[in-house]
Amino acid sequence: MTAHPVDEKLPALKMATTGLQHVAAMYAGVVAPPLIVGAAVGLSGTELTFLTGACLFTAGLATFLQTIGIWKIGARLPFVNGVTFAGVAPMTAIAASTKDKSDALPVIFGAVIVAGLLGFLAAPFFSRAVRFFPPVVTGTVITLIGVSLLPVAFGWAQGPDPSAHDYGSTTNLGLAAATLVVVLVLRRFTRGFARQVAVLLGLLLGTLLAIPFGATDFGPVTDADVIGFPTPFHFGAPQFQLAAIVSMCVVMVVSMTESTADMLALGEIVERPADEATIAAGLRADTLGSAISPLFNGFMCSAFAQNIGLVAMTRIRSRYVVATGGGFLVLMGLCPTAASLIAVVPRPVLGGAGVVLFGSVAASGIQTLVKAGLEKGDNVLVVAVSLAVGIIPITAPDFYHAFPQTIRIVLDSGISTGCVAAVTLNLVFNHLGRRQKTQEAADTGRLLPYGVGESR
């Protein structure tokens, strides 16, 4: 019996190169939170490097949990896991409110451990929300994931530092455009293996192209140690403060909501729809990975939406490819020199590749919406309002500035607000008040998709 593409094991070289593509696509997203939080805490350069390596190491462990899985833990889909950016604002707030900065990271770690364990217990209950995600909802959310990530790519394209004099310069934008063109040319005119690793080749060629312009910095390689290990509780034993725990529990709810949407999106792309059991297993991996992460000085973990775009574009659906990427992440955590090799890739080059990756996610969402039947009833209205709500944090970042910080953790996530809006509007327009139910729906207790058992 032929294995499903998700369970396919590719040749070693192909597994390694395509796994490295996944690492390259998500590297900046993993290292950004520890750099921001570490700076807020006042860590030295050496300690900041240690914290970044620890986050890479724990991202690899969480990716193993998600892709390979044990027991009922792990969606066993090609998911990359890493530090969720949703936790950055509350973690910096915790750091700001801690009088002794040396206690800030232990307080954060304690809060993440508790939030992770509570999330693990809640996973099977949270997963039941899958019945609220018919195609009109999942298509909207998938589209929002792609649209929400595109500004990240545009930011990368302008450069690494918004305060730098060359931020948004023609050189940086030109490098991003050149990388984009290289990826498109490779996808259009090559076949087989070269076509599948077009993003990795684009990153390599873009980095080489950036050398004459002085945009490639090899300093991270020369300064990095060859071997390093994220010693458990390096920054001190975890501390447990109620306010910090509540704050990180809110982040965990946001993270679980986004992960649910990501699993539904990836399930559609790899043609293995994520059912309730899959989502529960995936959420267990997210939350257990988050609970374990602080033991090795890492932060809360969640699925990385940007890698969904890579799966959609390359059509390489093997979870073992992503598990190989997880192996690279662990290696980087244990070998700072290896981690620094990815750090050499200039941010504008990443931005050029990101346009393709993140745009592919949005395109996948549009494909799902086409299948949803927008001509039926008020589905167009559901999509229109949900997209508008989800795009608010992107187009008007300060829109919710008058709200309390705790609430803004949710409101500032366009994926979360758009998801809630889509689910709510779908219920209001397609389910509430409908009296006729099919016997199947009565037997299963599931919500009906629009048009099933509806009176005409």
Tab-separated table of C-alpha atoms in Angstrom:
chain	number	residue	atom	x	y	z
A	1	MET	CA	0.000	0.000	0.000
A	2	THR	CA	1.395	3.379	-1.036
A	3	ALA	CA	2.058	5.736	1.870
A	4	HIS	CA	0.319	9.082	1.988
A	5	PRO	CA	2.695	11.896	0.893
A	6	VAL	CA	2.640	13.179	4.478
A	7	ASP	CA	4.191	9.906	5.660
A	8	GLU	CA	6.642	9.584	2.771
A	9	LYS	CA	10.369	9.298	3.537
A	10	LEU	CA	12.459	10.991	0.858
A	11	PRO	CA	16.106	10.299	-0.102
A	12	ALA	CA	18.613	11.635	2.436
A	13	LEU	CA	19.963	14.537	0.343
A	14	LYS	CA	16.497	15.710	-0.635
A	15	MET	CA	15.346	15.378	2.965
A	16	ALA	CA	18.266	17.496	4.186
A	17	THR	CA	17.979	20.288	1.624
A	18	THR	CA	14.223	20.618	1.828
A	19	GLY	CA	14.399	20.472	5.642
A	20	LEU	CA	16.957	23.271	5.556
A	21	GLN	CA	14.521	25.324	3.462
A	22	HIS	CA	12.023	25.146	6.301
A	23	VAL	CA	14.646	26.323	8.786
A	24	ALA	CA	15.619	29.220	6.531
A	25	ALA	CA	11.963	30.245	6.167
A	26	MET	CA	11.323	30.415	9.908
A	27	TYR	CA	14.737	31.299	11.362
A	28	ALA	CA	14.110	35.039	11.661
A	29	GLY	CA	10.781	34.395	13.383
A	30	VAL	CA	12.434	32.166	15.999
A	31	VAL	CA	15.345	34.429	16.879
A	32	ALA	CA	13.396	37.713	16.950
A	33	PRO	CA	11.477	37.105	20.241
A	34	PRO	CA	14.555	36.152	22.327
A	35	LEU	CA	16.451	39.125	20.907
A	36	ILE	CA	13.632	41.522	21.838
A	37	VAL	CA	12.939	40.025	25.282
A	38	GLY	CA	16.642	39.611	26.028
A	39	ALA	CA	17.249	43.273	25.244
A	40	ALA	CA	14.315	44.254	27.497
A	41	VAL	CA	15.834	42.242	30.330
A	42	GLY	CA	19.249	43.780	29.741
A	43	LEU	CA	21.201	40.654	28.804
A	44	SER	CA	24.804	40.916	27.665
A	45	GLY	CA	25.778	39.912	24.142
A	46	THR	CA	26.979	36.521	25.336
A	47	GLU	CA	23.794	35.843	27.307
A	48	LEU	CA	21.687	37.016	24.380
A	49	THR	CA	23.420	34.518	22.116
A	50	PHE	CA	22.791	31.805	24.701
A	51	LEU	CA	19.072	32.675	24.924
A	52	THR	CA	18.736	32.630	21.130
A	53	GLY	CA	20.448	29.245	20.905
A	54	ALA	CA	18.159	27.902	23.621
A	55	CYS	CA	15.081	28.994	21.644
A	56	LEU	CA	16.413	27.267	18.517
A	57	PHE	CA	17.062	24.085	20.513
A	58	THR	CA	13.587	24.023	22.072
A	59	ALA	CA	11.979	24.829	18.713
A	60	GLY	CA	13.625	21.675	17.377
A	61	LEU	CA	12.316	19.587	20.272
A	62	ALA	CA	8.790	20.986	19.793
A	63	THR	CA	9.004	20.262	16.045
A	64	PHE	CA	9.900	16.635	16.785
A	65	LEU	CA	6.870	16.384	19.064
A	66	GLN	CA	4.618	17.804	16.346
A	67	THR	CA	5.914	15.843	13.338
A	68	ILE	CA	7.026	12.475	14.746
A	69	GLY	CA	4.758	12.453	17.784
A	70	ILE	CA	4.401	10.121	20.741
A	71	TRP	CA	1.170	8.581	22.003
A	72	LYS	CA	-1.620	11.120	21.357
A	73	ILE	CA	0.841	14.011	21.136
A	74	GLY	CA	1.651	15.528	17.752
A	75	ALA	CA	-0.501	16.266	14.694
A	76	ARG	CA	1.969	14.232	12.596
A	77	LEU	CA	1.737	16.847	9.862
A	78	PRO	CA	4.606	18.840	8.298
A	79	PHE	CA	4.509	21.540	10.984
A	80	VAL	CA	7.484	23.568	12.176
A	81	ASN	CA	7.184	24.741	15.769
A	82	GLY	CA	8.963	27.710	17.288
A	83	VAL	CA	8.678	30.685	19.625
A	84	THR	CA	5.328	32.400	19.221
A	85	PHE	CA	5.542	36.132	18.586
A	86	ALA	CA	2.228	36.605	20.408
A	87	GLY	CA	4.102	36.332	23.700
A	88	VAL	CA	6.620	39.106	23.016
A	89	ALA	CA	4.488	42.031	24.236
A	90	PRO	CA	3.365	40.408	27.522
A	91	MET	CA	6.874	39.069	28.194
A	92	THR	CA	8.407	42.522	27.769
A	93	ALA	CA	5.625	43.883	30.001
A	94	ILE	CA	6.531	41.291	32.653
A	95	ALA	CA	10.171	42.304	32.348
A	96	ALA	CA	9.266	45.990	32.727
A	97	SER	CA	7.204	45.313	35.868
A	98	THR	CA	9.929	43.225	37.537
A	99	LYS	CA	12.054	45.363	39.854
A	100	ASP	CA	15.065	43.052	39.794
A	101	LYS	CA	15.759	42.323	36.122
A	102	SER	CA	17.579	39.127	37.082
A	103	ASP	CA	14.191	37.747	38.159
A	104	ALA	CA	12.410	38.676	34.911
A	105	LEU	CA	13.280	35.562	32.902
A	106	PRO	CA	12.563	33.139	35.801
A	107	VAL	CA	9.130	34.783	36.218
A	108	ILE	CA	8.470	34.477	32.478
A	109	PHE	CA	9.603	30.854	32.458
A	110	GLY	CA	7.379	29.982	35.423
A	111	ALA	CA	4.354	31.558	33.746
A	112	VAL	CA	5.032	29.717	30.466
A	113	ILE	CA	5.331	26.366	32.284
A	114	VAL	CA	1.960	26.809	34.001
A	115	ALA	CA	0.266	28.071	30.813
A	116	GLY	CA	1.700	25.123	28.879
A	117	LEU	CA	0.487	22.530	31.373
A	118	LEU	CA	-2.997	24.073	31.571
A	119	GLY	CA	-3.131	24.211	27.772
A	120	PHE	CA	-2.138	20.543	27.569
A	121	LEU	CA	-5.061	19.597	29.816
A	122	ALA	CA	-7.434	21.803	27.814
A	123	ALA	CA	-6.334	20.528	24.367
A	124	PRO	CA	-9.026	17.831	23.895
A	125	PHE	CA	-11.780	20.296	24.833
A	126	PHE	CA	-10.344	23.079	22.677
A	127	SER	CA	-10.070	20.735	19.684
A	128	ARG	CA	-13.826	20.288	19.564
A	129	ALA	CA	-13.959	23.718	17.992
A	130	VAL	CA	-13.122	22.019	14.667
A	131	ARG	CA	-16.854	21.613	14.017
A	132	PHE	CA	-17.076	25.407	13.884
A	133	PHE	CA	-14.646	25.524	10.931
A	134	PRO	CA	-16.455	24.724	7.656
A	135	PRO	CA	-14.695	25.767	4.393
A	136	VAL	CA	-16.093	29.315	4.499
A	137	VAL	CA	-14.361	29.795	7.872
A	138	THR	CA	-11.145	27.893	7.159
A	139	GLY	CA	-10.719	29.640	3.805
A	140	THR	CA	-11.096	33.018	5.470
A	141	VAL	CA	-8.617	32.156	8.210
A	142	ILE	CA	-6.056	30.688	5.785
A	143	THR	CA	-6.269	33.831	3.670
A	144	LEU	CA	-5.783	35.965	6.779
A	145	ILE	CA	-2.729	33.941	7.801
A	146	GLY	CA	-1.080	34.722	4.466
A	147	VAL	CA	-2.131	38.370	4.431
A	148	SER	CA	-0.966	38.819	8.045
A	149	LEU	CA	2.468	37.419	7.212
A	150	LEU	CA	3.064	39.512	4.091
A	151	PRO	CA	3.930	42.690	6.072
A	152	VAL	CA	6.662	40.645	7.777
A	153	ALA	CA	8.181	39.917	4.365
A	154	PHE	CA	7.877	43.581	3.374
A	155	GLY	CA	9.644	44.584	6.600
A	156	TRP	CA	12.458	42.107	5.944
A	157	ALA	CA	12.829	43.441	2.397
A	158	GLN	CA	13.577	46.931	3.735
A	159	GLY	CA	16.373	45.769	6.031
A	160	PRO	CA	17.071	44.495	9.550
A	161	ASP	CA	17.038	47.804	11.399
A	162	PRO	CA	14.277	50.421	10.908
A	163	SER	CA	16.543	53.089	12.436
A	164	ALA	CA	19.406	52.426	10.006
A	165	HIS	CA	20.133	54.934	7.252
A	166	ASP	CA	19.774	52.288	4.537
A	167	TYR	CA	16.422	50.953	5.750
A	168	GLY	CA	14.172	50.726	2.706
A	169	SER	CA	17.046	51.736	0.394
A	170	THR	CA	17.056	50.861	-3.289
A	171	THR	CA	19.864	48.391	-2.572
A	172	ASN	CA	17.840	46.474	0.010
A	173	LEU	CA	14.676	46.496	-2.066
A	174	GLY	CA	16.699	45.528	-5.137
A	175	LEU	CA	18.163	42.497	-3.323
A	176	ALA	CA	14.672	41.460	-2.244
A	177	ALA	CA	13.370	41.838	-5.783
A	178	ALA	CA	16.336	39.925	-7.225
A	179	THR	CA	15.753	37.044	-4.801
A	180	LEU	CA	12.071	36.991	-5.714
A	181	VAL	CA	12.934	36.895	-9.423
A	182	VAL	CA	15.453	34.062	-8.886
A	183	VAL	CA	12.840	31.969	-7.059
A	184	LEU	CA	10.240	32.630	-9.763
A	185	VAL	CA	12.682	31.822	-12.585
A	186	LEU	CA	13.721	28.584	-10.905
A	187	ARG	CA	10.102	27.601	-10.378
A	188	ARG	CA	9.241	28.410	-13.997
A	189	PHE	CA	12.207	27.004	-15.924
A	190	THR	CA	13.570	24.128	-13.828
A	191	ARG	CA	12.142	20.745	-13.012
A	192	GLY	CA	12.497	18.049	-10.394
A	193	PHE	CA	14.786	18.612	-7.441
A	194	ALA	CA	15.979	22.110	-8.433
A	195	ARG	CA	12.384	23.289	-8.716
A	196	GLN	CA	11.489	21.912	-5.297
A	197	VAL	CA	14.405	23.649	-3.554
A	198	ALA	CA	13.933	26.901	-5.466
A	199	VAL	CA	13.531	28.902	-2.251
A	200	LEU	CA	16.763	27.539	-0.754
A	201	LEU	CA	18.654	28.227	-3.992
A	202	GLY	CA	17.105	31.695	-4.108
A	203	LEU	CA	18.324	32.414	-0.573
A	204	LEU	CA	21.817	31.147	-1.458
A	205	LEU	CA	22.092	33.144	-4.685
A	206	GLY	CA	20.575	36.218	-3.028
A	207	THR	CA	23.145	36.029	-0.239
A	208	LEU	CA	26.000	35.769	-2.750
A	209	LEU	CA	24.556	38.680	-4.717
A	210	ALA	CA	24.451	40.773	-1.538
A	211	ILE	CA	28.198	40.379	-0.837
A	212	PRO	CA	29.411	43.118	-3.245
A	213	PHE	CA	26.882	45.507	-1.705
A	214	GLY	CA	28.180	44.891	1.808
A	215	ALA	CA	24.812	43.534	2.922
A	216	THR	CA	26.139	40.116	3.938
A	217	ASP	CA	27.659	40.021	7.424
A	218	PHE	CA	29.879	37.030	8.183
A	219	GLY	CA	30.566	38.309	11.693
A	220	PRO	CA	28.117	35.873	13.346
A	221	VAL	CA	30.122	32.935	11.951
A	222	THR	CA	33.500	34.146	13.138
A	223	ASP	CA	32.235	35.132	16.578
A	224	ALA	CA	30.173	31.995	17.313
A	225	ASP	CA	31.350	29.098	19.474
A	226	VAL	CA	31.542	25.662	17.917
A	227	ILE	CA	29.785	23.847	20.772
A	228	GLY	CA	27.252	25.079	23.303
A	229	PHE	CA	24.434	23.520	25.308
A	230	PRO	CA	21.387	25.288	26.785
A	231	THR	CA	22.046	24.373	30.425
A	232	PRO	CA	18.728	23.807	32.247
A	233	PHE	CA	17.612	26.792	34.345
A	234	HIS	CA	20.636	28.811	33.236
A	235	PHE	CA	18.930	32.055	34.271
A	236	GLY	CA	17.611	30.678	37.568
A	237	ALA	CA	14.804	28.441	38.806
A	238	PRO	CA	11.325	29.391	37.535
A	239	GLN	CA	9.245	31.725	39.692
A	240	PHE	CA	5.475	31.696	39.764
A	241	GLN	CA	3.604	35.006	39.930
A	242	LEU	CA	-0.158	35.113	39.401
A	243	ALA	CA	-0.264	38.210	37.170
A	244	ALA	CA	2.402	36.824	34.862
A	245	ILE	CA	0.680	33.430	34.726
A	246	VAL	CA	-2.670	34.983	33.785
A	247	SER	CA	-0.985	37.032	31.065
A	248	MET	CA	0.723	34.005	29.521
A	249	CYS	CA	-2.476	31.929	29.772
A	250	VAL	CA	-4.160	34.535	27.572
A	251	VAL	CA	-1.283	34.197	25.117
A	252	MET	CA	-1.721	30.415	25.234
A	253	VAL	CA	-5.399	30.741	24.238
A	254	VAL	CA	-4.389	32.992	21.326
A	255	SER	CA	-1.648	30.565	20.335
A	256	MET	CA	-3.996	27.564	20.462
A	257	THR	CA	-6.546	29.424	18.336
A	258	GLU	CA	-3.937	30.248	15.707
A	259	SER	CA	-2.503	26.716	15.806
A	260	THR	CA	-5.983	25.274	15.242
A	261	ALA	CA	-6.399	27.496	12.203
A	262	ASP	CA	-2.908	26.551	10.971
A	263	MET	CA	-3.618	22.832	11.312
A	264	LEU	CA	-6.860	23.184	9.369
A	265	ALA	CA	-5.000	25.138	6.692
A	266	LEU	CA	-2.169	22.638	6.409
A	267	GLY	CA	-4.598	19.718	6.415
A	268	GLU	CA	-6.282	21.196	3.344
A	269	ILE	CA	-2.952	21.804	1.587
A	270	VAL	CA	-1.546	18.296	2.168
A	271	GLU	CA	-4.946	16.699	1.489
A	272	ARG	CA	-5.179	15.109	4.910
A	273	PRO	CA	-7.939	17.146	6.598
A	274	ALA	CA	-7.291	17.797	10.274
A	275	ASP	CA	-10.060	16.194	12.302
A	276	GLU	CA	-10.803	16.669	15.994
A	277	ALA	CA	-8.297	13.994	17.081
A	278	THR	CA	-5.531	15.480	14.929
A	279	ILE	CA	-6.106	18.969	16.286
A	280	ALA	CA	-6.153	17.697	19.878
A	281	ALA	CA	-2.854	15.864	19.290
A	282	GLY	CA	-1.357	18.931	17.629
A	283	LEU	CA	-2.406	21.211	20.482
A	284	ARG	CA	-0.918	18.743	22.977
A	285	ALA	CA	2.387	18.994	21.109
A	286	ASP	CA	2.232	22.810	21.128
A	287	THR	CA	1.409	23.040	24.811
A	288	LEU	CA	3.754	20.287	26.010
A	289	GLY	CA	6.541	21.817	23.946
A	290	SER	CA	5.777	25.136	25.618
A	291	ALA	CA	5.850	23.570	29.095
A	292	ILE	CA	9.187	21.849	28.421
A	293	SER	CA	10.793	24.814	26.656
A	294	PRO	CA	11.523	26.907	29.806
A	295	LEU	CA	13.465	23.999	31.311
A	296	PHE	CA	16.066	24.709	28.615
A	297	ASN	CA	15.584	28.514	28.768
A	298	GLY	CA	13.141	28.752	25.856
A	299	PHE	CA	9.769	30.473	25.466
A	300	MET	CA	6.239	29.442	24.488
A	301	CYS	CA	6.081	27.435	21.244
A	302	SER	CA	3.452	27.257	18.522
A	303	ALA	CA	3.114	26.207	14.886
A	304	PHE	CA	4.782	28.529	12.355
A	305	ALA	CA	2.348	29.682	9.699
A	306	GLN	CA	5.085	30.834	7.301
A	307	ASN	CA	6.181	27.250	6.697
A	308	ILE	CA	2.703	26.371	5.449
A	309	GLY	CA	3.494	28.547	2.442
A	310	LEU	CA	6.620	26.526	1.742
A	311	VAL	CA	4.615	23.291	1.797
A	312	ALA	CA	1.983	24.828	-0.487
A	313	MET	CA	4.575	26.057	-2.980
A	314	THR	CA	6.932	23.060	-3.137
A	315	ARG	CA	4.187	20.429	-2.752
A	316	ILE	CA	6.622	18.432	-0.604
A	317	ARG	CA	4.235	17.231	2.076
A	318	SER	CA	6.414	14.792	4.037
A	319	ARG	CA	6.413	15.367	7.786
A	320	TYR	CA	9.831	13.739	7.910
A	321	VAL	CA	11.234	16.643	5.899
A	322	VAL	CA	10.061	19.015	8.624
A	323	ALA	CA	11.353	16.627	11.296
A	324	THR	CA	14.730	16.892	9.561
A	325	GLY	CA	14.387	20.656	9.836
A	326	GLY	CA	13.754	20.117	13.551
A	327	GLY	CA	17.027	18.210	13.672
A	328	PHE	CA	18.813	21.195	12.156
A	329	LEU	CA	17.241	23.446	14.803
A	330	VAL	CA	18.491	21.176	17.597
A	331	LEU	CA	21.935	21.161	15.971
A	332	MET	CA	21.934	24.940	15.817
A	333	GLY	CA	21.033	25.093	19.489
A	334	LEU	CA	23.973	22.807	20.288
A	335	CYS	CA	26.338	24.372	17.764
A	336	PRO	CA	26.148	28.189	17.617
A	337	THR	CA	28.445	28.180	14.569
A	338	ALA	CA	25.847	26.198	12.619
A	339	ALA	CA	23.116	28.599	13.738
A	340	SER	CA	25.178	31.534	12.536
A	341	LEU	CA	25.242	30.192	8.971
A	342	ILE	CA	21.525	30.895	8.572
A	343	ALA	CA	22.023	34.259	10.296
A	344	VAL	CA	24.335	35.243	7.428
A	345	VAL	CA	21.370	35.433	5.006
A	346	PRO	CA	20.564	39.168	4.701
A	347	ARG	CA	17.116	40.212	5.818
A	348	PRO	CA	16.182	41.708	2.390
A	349	VAL	CA	16.959	38.339	0.790
A	350	LEU	CA	14.625	36.652	3.280
A	351	GLY	CA	12.021	39.268	2.427
A	352	GLY	CA	12.134	38.453	-1.274
A	353	ALA	CA	11.594	34.767	-0.601
A	354	GLY	CA	8.929	35.577	1.997
A	355	VAL	CA	6.729	37.269	-0.612
A	356	VAL	CA	6.414	33.939	-2.419
A	357	LEU	CA	5.992	31.861	0.720
A	358	PHE	CA	3.401	34.007	2.465
A	359	GLY	CA	1.556	34.864	-0.721
A	360	SER	CA	1.180	31.117	-1.337
A	361	VAL	CA	-0.655	30.779	1.974
A	362	ALA	CA	-3.124	33.511	1.020
A	363	ALA	CA	-3.637	31.875	-2.381
A	364	SER	CA	-4.397	28.544	-0.675
A	365	GLY	CA	-7.041	30.309	1.402
A	366	ILE	CA	-8.649	31.737	-1.721
A	367	GLN	CA	-8.744	28.247	-3.242
A	368	THR	CA	-10.562	26.976	-0.152
A	369	LEU	CA	-13.049	29.866	-0.343
A	370	VAL	CA	-13.826	28.959	-3.950
A	371	LYS	CA	-14.726	25.455	-2.757
A	372	ALA	CA	-16.880	26.935	0.026
A	373	GLY	CA	-19.417	28.287	-2.447
A	374	LEU	CA	-19.455	32.051	-1.962
A	375	GLU	CA	-22.574	32.275	-4.102
A	376	LYS	CA	-24.583	30.550	-1.364
A	377	GLY	CA	-26.637	32.770	0.919
A	378	ASP	CA	-24.610	35.189	3.017
A	379	ASN	CA	-21.223	33.473	2.737
A	380	VAL	CA	-19.808	36.508	0.945
A	381	LEU	CA	-20.869	38.652	3.899
A	382	VAL	CA	-19.212	36.262	6.359
A	383	VAL	CA	-15.945	36.420	4.423
A	384	ALA	CA	-16.077	40.179	3.796
A	385	VAL	CA	-16.570	41.223	7.414
A	386	SER	CA	-14.179	38.617	8.812
A	387	LEU	CA	-11.392	39.684	6.458
A	388	ALA	CA	-12.009	43.320	7.348
A	389	VAL	CA	-11.811	42.595	11.079
A	390	GLY	CA	-8.694	40.473	10.627
A	391	ILE	CA	-6.903	43.099	8.551
A	392	ILE	CA	-7.420	45.883	11.125
A	393	PRO	CA	-4.195	45.157	13.101
A	394	ILE	CA	-2.255	45.149	9.820
A	395	THR	CA	-3.565	48.345	8.274
A	396	ALA	CA	-4.169	50.267	11.525
A	397	PRO	CA	-1.762	48.913	14.185
A	398	ASP	CA	-2.890	51.450	16.802
A	399	PHE	CA	-6.610	50.888	16.245
A	400	TYR	CA	-7.053	49.269	19.682
A	401	HIS	CA	-4.658	51.564	21.569
A	402	ALA	CA	-7.326	52.568	24.121
A	403	PHE	CA	-7.957	48.967	25.220
A	404	PRO	CA	-6.184	47.313	28.184
A	405	GLN	CA	-2.945	45.542	27.299
A	406	THR	CA	-4.340	42.128	28.306
A	407	ILE	CA	-7.204	42.435	25.809
A	408	ARG	CA	-4.895	43.800	23.119
A	409	ILE	CA	-2.973	40.524	23.147
A	410	VAL	CA	-6.011	39.051	21.402
A	411	LEU	CA	-7.168	42.099	19.435
A	412	ASP	CA	-3.732	42.779	17.934
A	413	SER	CA	-3.700	39.307	16.392
A	414	GLY	CA	-5.543	39.626	13.107
A	415	ILE	CA	-5.636	35.862	12.738
A	416	SER	CA	-7.368	35.433	16.096
A	417	THR	CA	-9.885	38.267	15.680
A	418	GLY	CA	-10.650	37.266	12.094
A	419	CYS	CA	-11.078	33.653	13.163
A	420	VAL	CA	-13.505	34.587	15.947
A	421	ALA	CA	-15.435	36.856	13.575
A	422	ALA	CA	-15.674	34.153	10.899
A	423	VAL	CA	-16.867	31.491	13.339
A	424	THR	CA	-19.430	33.848	14.911
A	425	LEU	CA	-20.804	35.156	11.614
A	426	ASN	CA	-21.010	31.653	10.159
A	427	LEU	CA	-23.081	30.587	13.159
A	428	VAL	CA	-25.347	33.619	12.934
A	429	PHE	CA	-25.993	33.467	9.191
A	430	ASN	CA	-25.746	29.757	8.435
A	431	HIS	CA	-26.934	27.926	11.553
A	432	LEU	CA	-28.905	29.857	14.164
A	433	GLY	CA	-32.635	29.683	13.579
A	434	ARG	CA	-32.475	26.800	11.092
A	435	ARG	CA	-34.974	24.209	12.214
A	436	GLN	CA	-34.478	21.364	9.779
A	437	LYS	CA	-31.583	19.013	10.583
A	438	THR	CA	-30.530	15.860	8.836
A	439	GLN	CA	-30.582	12.632	10.802
A	440	GLU	CA	-26.802	12.396	10.445
A	441	ALA	CA	-26.313	15.719	12.123
A	442	ALA	CA	-28.684	14.690	14.894
A	443	ASP	CA	-26.736	11.468	15.444
A	444	THR	CA	-23.291	13.092	15.483
A	445	GLY	CA	-24.243	16.323	17.203
A	446	ARG	CA	-22.159	18.236	14.668
A	447	LEU	CA	-23.011	21.589	13.139
A	448	LEU	CA	-24.174	21.431	9.549
A	449	PRO	CA	-22.287	23.159	6.765
A	450	TYR	CA	-24.288	25.782	4.961
A	451	GLY	CA	-27.039	24.360	2.796
A	452	VAL	CA	-27.361	20.934	4.485
A	453	GLY	CA	-30.804	20.362	5.884
A	454	GLU	CA	-31.771	23.933	5.115
A	455	SER	CA	-35.325	24.776	4.253
A	456	ARG	CA	-35.726	26.412	0.893
